[in-house]
N, CA, C and O atoms as a MOPAC input file, in Angstrom:
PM7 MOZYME 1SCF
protein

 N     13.69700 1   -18.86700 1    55.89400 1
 C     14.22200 1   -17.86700 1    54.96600 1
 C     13.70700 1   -18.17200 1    53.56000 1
 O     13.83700 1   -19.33200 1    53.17000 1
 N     13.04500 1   -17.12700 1    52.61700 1
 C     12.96400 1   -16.88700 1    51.49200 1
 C     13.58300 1   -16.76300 1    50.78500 1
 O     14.15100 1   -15.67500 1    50.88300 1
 N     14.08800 1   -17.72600 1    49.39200 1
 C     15.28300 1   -16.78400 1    48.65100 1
 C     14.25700 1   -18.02900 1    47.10400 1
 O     14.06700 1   -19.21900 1    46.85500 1
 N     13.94200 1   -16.71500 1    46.56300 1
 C     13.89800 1   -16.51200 1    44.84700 1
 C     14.81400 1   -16.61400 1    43.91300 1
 O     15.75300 1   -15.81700 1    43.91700 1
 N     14.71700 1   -17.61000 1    42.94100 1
 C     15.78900 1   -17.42100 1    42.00100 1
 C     15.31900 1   -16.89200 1    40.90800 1
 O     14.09600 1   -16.76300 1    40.96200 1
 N     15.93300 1   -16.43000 1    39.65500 1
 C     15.69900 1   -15.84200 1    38.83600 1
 C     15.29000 1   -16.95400 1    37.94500 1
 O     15.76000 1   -18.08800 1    38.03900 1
 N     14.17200 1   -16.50100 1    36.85800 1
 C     13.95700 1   -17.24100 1    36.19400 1
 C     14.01200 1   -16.31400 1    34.84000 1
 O     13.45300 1   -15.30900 1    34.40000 1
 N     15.34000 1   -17.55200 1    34.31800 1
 C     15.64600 1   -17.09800 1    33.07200 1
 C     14.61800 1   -16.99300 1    31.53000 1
 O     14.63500 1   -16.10200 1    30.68200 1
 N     13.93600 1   -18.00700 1    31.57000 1
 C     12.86100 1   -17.98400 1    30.80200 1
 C     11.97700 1   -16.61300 1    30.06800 1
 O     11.60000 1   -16.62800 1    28.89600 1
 N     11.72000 1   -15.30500 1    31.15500 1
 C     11.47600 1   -14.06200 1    30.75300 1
 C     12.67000 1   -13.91500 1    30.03800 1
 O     12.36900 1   -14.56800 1    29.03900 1
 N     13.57000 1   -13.60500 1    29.88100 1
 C     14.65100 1   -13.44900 1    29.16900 1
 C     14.67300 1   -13.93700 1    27.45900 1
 O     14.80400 1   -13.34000 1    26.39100 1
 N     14.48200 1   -15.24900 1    27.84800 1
 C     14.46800 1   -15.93200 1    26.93800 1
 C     13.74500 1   -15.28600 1    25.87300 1
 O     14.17400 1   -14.79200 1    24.83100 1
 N     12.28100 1   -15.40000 1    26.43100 1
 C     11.19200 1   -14.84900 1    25.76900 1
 C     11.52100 1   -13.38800 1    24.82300 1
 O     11.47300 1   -13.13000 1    23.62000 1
 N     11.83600 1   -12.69500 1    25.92800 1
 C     12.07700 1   -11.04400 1    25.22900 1
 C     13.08600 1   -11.20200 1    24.28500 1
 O     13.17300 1   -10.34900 1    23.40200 1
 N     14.06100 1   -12.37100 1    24.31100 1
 C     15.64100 1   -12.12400 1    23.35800 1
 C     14.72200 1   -12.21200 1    22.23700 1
 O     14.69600 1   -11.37300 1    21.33700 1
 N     13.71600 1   -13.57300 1    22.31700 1
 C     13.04400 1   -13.81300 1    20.49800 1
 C     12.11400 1   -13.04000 1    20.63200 1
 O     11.56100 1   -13.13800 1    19.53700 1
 N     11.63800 1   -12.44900 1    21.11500 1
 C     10.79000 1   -11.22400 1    20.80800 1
 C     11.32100 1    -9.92600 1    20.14900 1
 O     10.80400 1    -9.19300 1    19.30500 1
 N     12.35300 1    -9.87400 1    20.70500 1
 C     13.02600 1    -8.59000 1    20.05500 1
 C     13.73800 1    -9.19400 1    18.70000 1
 O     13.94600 1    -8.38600 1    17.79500 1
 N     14.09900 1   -10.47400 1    18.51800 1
 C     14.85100 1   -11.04300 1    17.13100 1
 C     14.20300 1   -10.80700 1    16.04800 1
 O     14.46300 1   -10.11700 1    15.06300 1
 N     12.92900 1   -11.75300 1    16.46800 1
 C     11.68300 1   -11.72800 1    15.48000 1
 C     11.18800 1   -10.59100 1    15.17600 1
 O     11.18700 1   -10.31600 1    13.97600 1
 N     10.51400 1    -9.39700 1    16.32100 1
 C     10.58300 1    -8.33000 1    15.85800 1
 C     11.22300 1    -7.28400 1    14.86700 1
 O     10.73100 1    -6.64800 1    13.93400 1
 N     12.85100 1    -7.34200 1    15.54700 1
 C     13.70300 1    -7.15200 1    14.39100 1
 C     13.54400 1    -7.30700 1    12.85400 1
 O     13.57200 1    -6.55100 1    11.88300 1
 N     13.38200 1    -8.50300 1    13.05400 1
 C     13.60100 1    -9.60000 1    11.67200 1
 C     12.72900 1    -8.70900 1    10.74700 1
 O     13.10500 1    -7.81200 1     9.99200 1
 N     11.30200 1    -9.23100 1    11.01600 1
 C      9.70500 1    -8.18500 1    10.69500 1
 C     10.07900 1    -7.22400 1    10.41200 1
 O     10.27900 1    -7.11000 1     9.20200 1
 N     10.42500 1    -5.87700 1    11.36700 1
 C     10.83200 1    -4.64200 1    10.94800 1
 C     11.64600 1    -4.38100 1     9.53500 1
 O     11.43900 1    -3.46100 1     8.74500 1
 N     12.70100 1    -5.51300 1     9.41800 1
 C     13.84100 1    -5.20400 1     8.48300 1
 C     12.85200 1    -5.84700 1     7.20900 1
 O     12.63700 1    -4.95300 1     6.39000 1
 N     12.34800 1    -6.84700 1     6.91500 1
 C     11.70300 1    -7.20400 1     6.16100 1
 C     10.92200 1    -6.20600 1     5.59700 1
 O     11.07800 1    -5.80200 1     4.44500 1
 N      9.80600 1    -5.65800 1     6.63700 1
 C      8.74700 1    -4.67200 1     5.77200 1
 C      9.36800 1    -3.42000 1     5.47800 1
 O      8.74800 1    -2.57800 1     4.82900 1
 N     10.87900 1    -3.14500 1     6.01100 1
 C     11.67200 1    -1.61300 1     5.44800 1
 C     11.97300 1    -1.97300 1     3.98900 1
 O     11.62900 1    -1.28500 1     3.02800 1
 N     12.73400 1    -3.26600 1     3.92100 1
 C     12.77600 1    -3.17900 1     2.84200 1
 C     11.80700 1    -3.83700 1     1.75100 1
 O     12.29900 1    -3.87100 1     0.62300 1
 N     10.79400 1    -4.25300 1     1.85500 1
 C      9.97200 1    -4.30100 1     0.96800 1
 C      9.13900 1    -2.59000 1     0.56300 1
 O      8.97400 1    -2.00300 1    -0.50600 1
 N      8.84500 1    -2.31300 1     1.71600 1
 C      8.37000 1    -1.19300 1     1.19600 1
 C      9.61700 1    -0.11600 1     0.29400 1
 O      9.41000 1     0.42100 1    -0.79400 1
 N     10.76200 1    -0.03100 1     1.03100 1
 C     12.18700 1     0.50700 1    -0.22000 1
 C     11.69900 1     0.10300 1    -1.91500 1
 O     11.37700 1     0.66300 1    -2.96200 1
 N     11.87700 1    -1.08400 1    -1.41400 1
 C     11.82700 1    -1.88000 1    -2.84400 1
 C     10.68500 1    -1.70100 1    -4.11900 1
 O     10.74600 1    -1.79900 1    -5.34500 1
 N      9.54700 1    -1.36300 1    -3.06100 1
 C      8.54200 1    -0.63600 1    -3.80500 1
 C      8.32200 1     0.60100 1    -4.28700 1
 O      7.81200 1     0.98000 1    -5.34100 1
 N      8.87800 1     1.30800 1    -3.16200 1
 C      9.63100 1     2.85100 1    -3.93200 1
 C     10.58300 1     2.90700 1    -4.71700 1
 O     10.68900 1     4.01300 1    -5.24600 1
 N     11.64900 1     1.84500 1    -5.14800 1
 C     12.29100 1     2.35600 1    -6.23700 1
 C     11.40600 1     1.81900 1    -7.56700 1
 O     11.39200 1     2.52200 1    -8.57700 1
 N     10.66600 1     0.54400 1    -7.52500 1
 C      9.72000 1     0.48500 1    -8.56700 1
 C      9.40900 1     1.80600 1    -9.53300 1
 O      9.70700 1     2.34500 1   -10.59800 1
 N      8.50300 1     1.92200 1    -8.23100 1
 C      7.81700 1     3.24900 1    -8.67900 1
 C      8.77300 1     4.12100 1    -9.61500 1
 O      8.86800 1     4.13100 1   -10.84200 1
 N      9.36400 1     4.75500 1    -8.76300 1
 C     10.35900 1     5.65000 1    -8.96200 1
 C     10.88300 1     4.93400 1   -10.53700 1
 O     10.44400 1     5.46700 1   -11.55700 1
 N     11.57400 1     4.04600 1   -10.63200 1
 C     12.27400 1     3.26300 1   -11.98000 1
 C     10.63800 1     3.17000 1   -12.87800 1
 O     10.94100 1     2.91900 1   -14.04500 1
 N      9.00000 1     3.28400 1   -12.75300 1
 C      8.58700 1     3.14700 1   -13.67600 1
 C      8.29400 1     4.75000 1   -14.04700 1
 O      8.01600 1     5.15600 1   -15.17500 1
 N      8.38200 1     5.33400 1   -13.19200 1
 C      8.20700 1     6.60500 1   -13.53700 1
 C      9.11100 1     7.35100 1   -14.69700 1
 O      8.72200 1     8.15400 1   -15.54600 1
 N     10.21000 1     6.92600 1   -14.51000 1
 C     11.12500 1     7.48100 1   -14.98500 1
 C     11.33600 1     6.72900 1   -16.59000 1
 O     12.27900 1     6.86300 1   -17.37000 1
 N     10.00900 1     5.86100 1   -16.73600 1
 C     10.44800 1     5.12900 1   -18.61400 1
 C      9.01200 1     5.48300 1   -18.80900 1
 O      8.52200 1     4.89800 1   -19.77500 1
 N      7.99200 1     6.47800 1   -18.00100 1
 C      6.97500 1     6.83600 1   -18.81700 1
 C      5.91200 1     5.94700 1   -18.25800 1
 O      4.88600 1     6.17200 1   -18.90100 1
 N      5.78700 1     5.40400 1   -17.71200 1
 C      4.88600 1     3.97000 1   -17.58700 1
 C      3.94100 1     5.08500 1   -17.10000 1
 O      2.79900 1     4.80900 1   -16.73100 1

């Protein structure tokens, strides 16, 4: 008889894949935000 166990390790992998991903995503939203209100705040004194 054959019996496979699961190997948790894929799991593993995808949890920090999706963390890190996360992480990245939230980082470059708000940098790029952050650069639009620049803008926006130099626009608005004339620059």
């Amino acid at each position: 008889m054959q019996h496979e166990a699961l190997n948790q390790w894929h799991f593993v992998v995808a949890a920090y894949a999706i963390g890190l991903g996360g992480t990245v995503a939230l980082l470059a939203h708000g940098w790029l935000a952050m650069r639009r209100a620049e803008r926006r705040r130099d626009g608005t004194r004339g620059k």
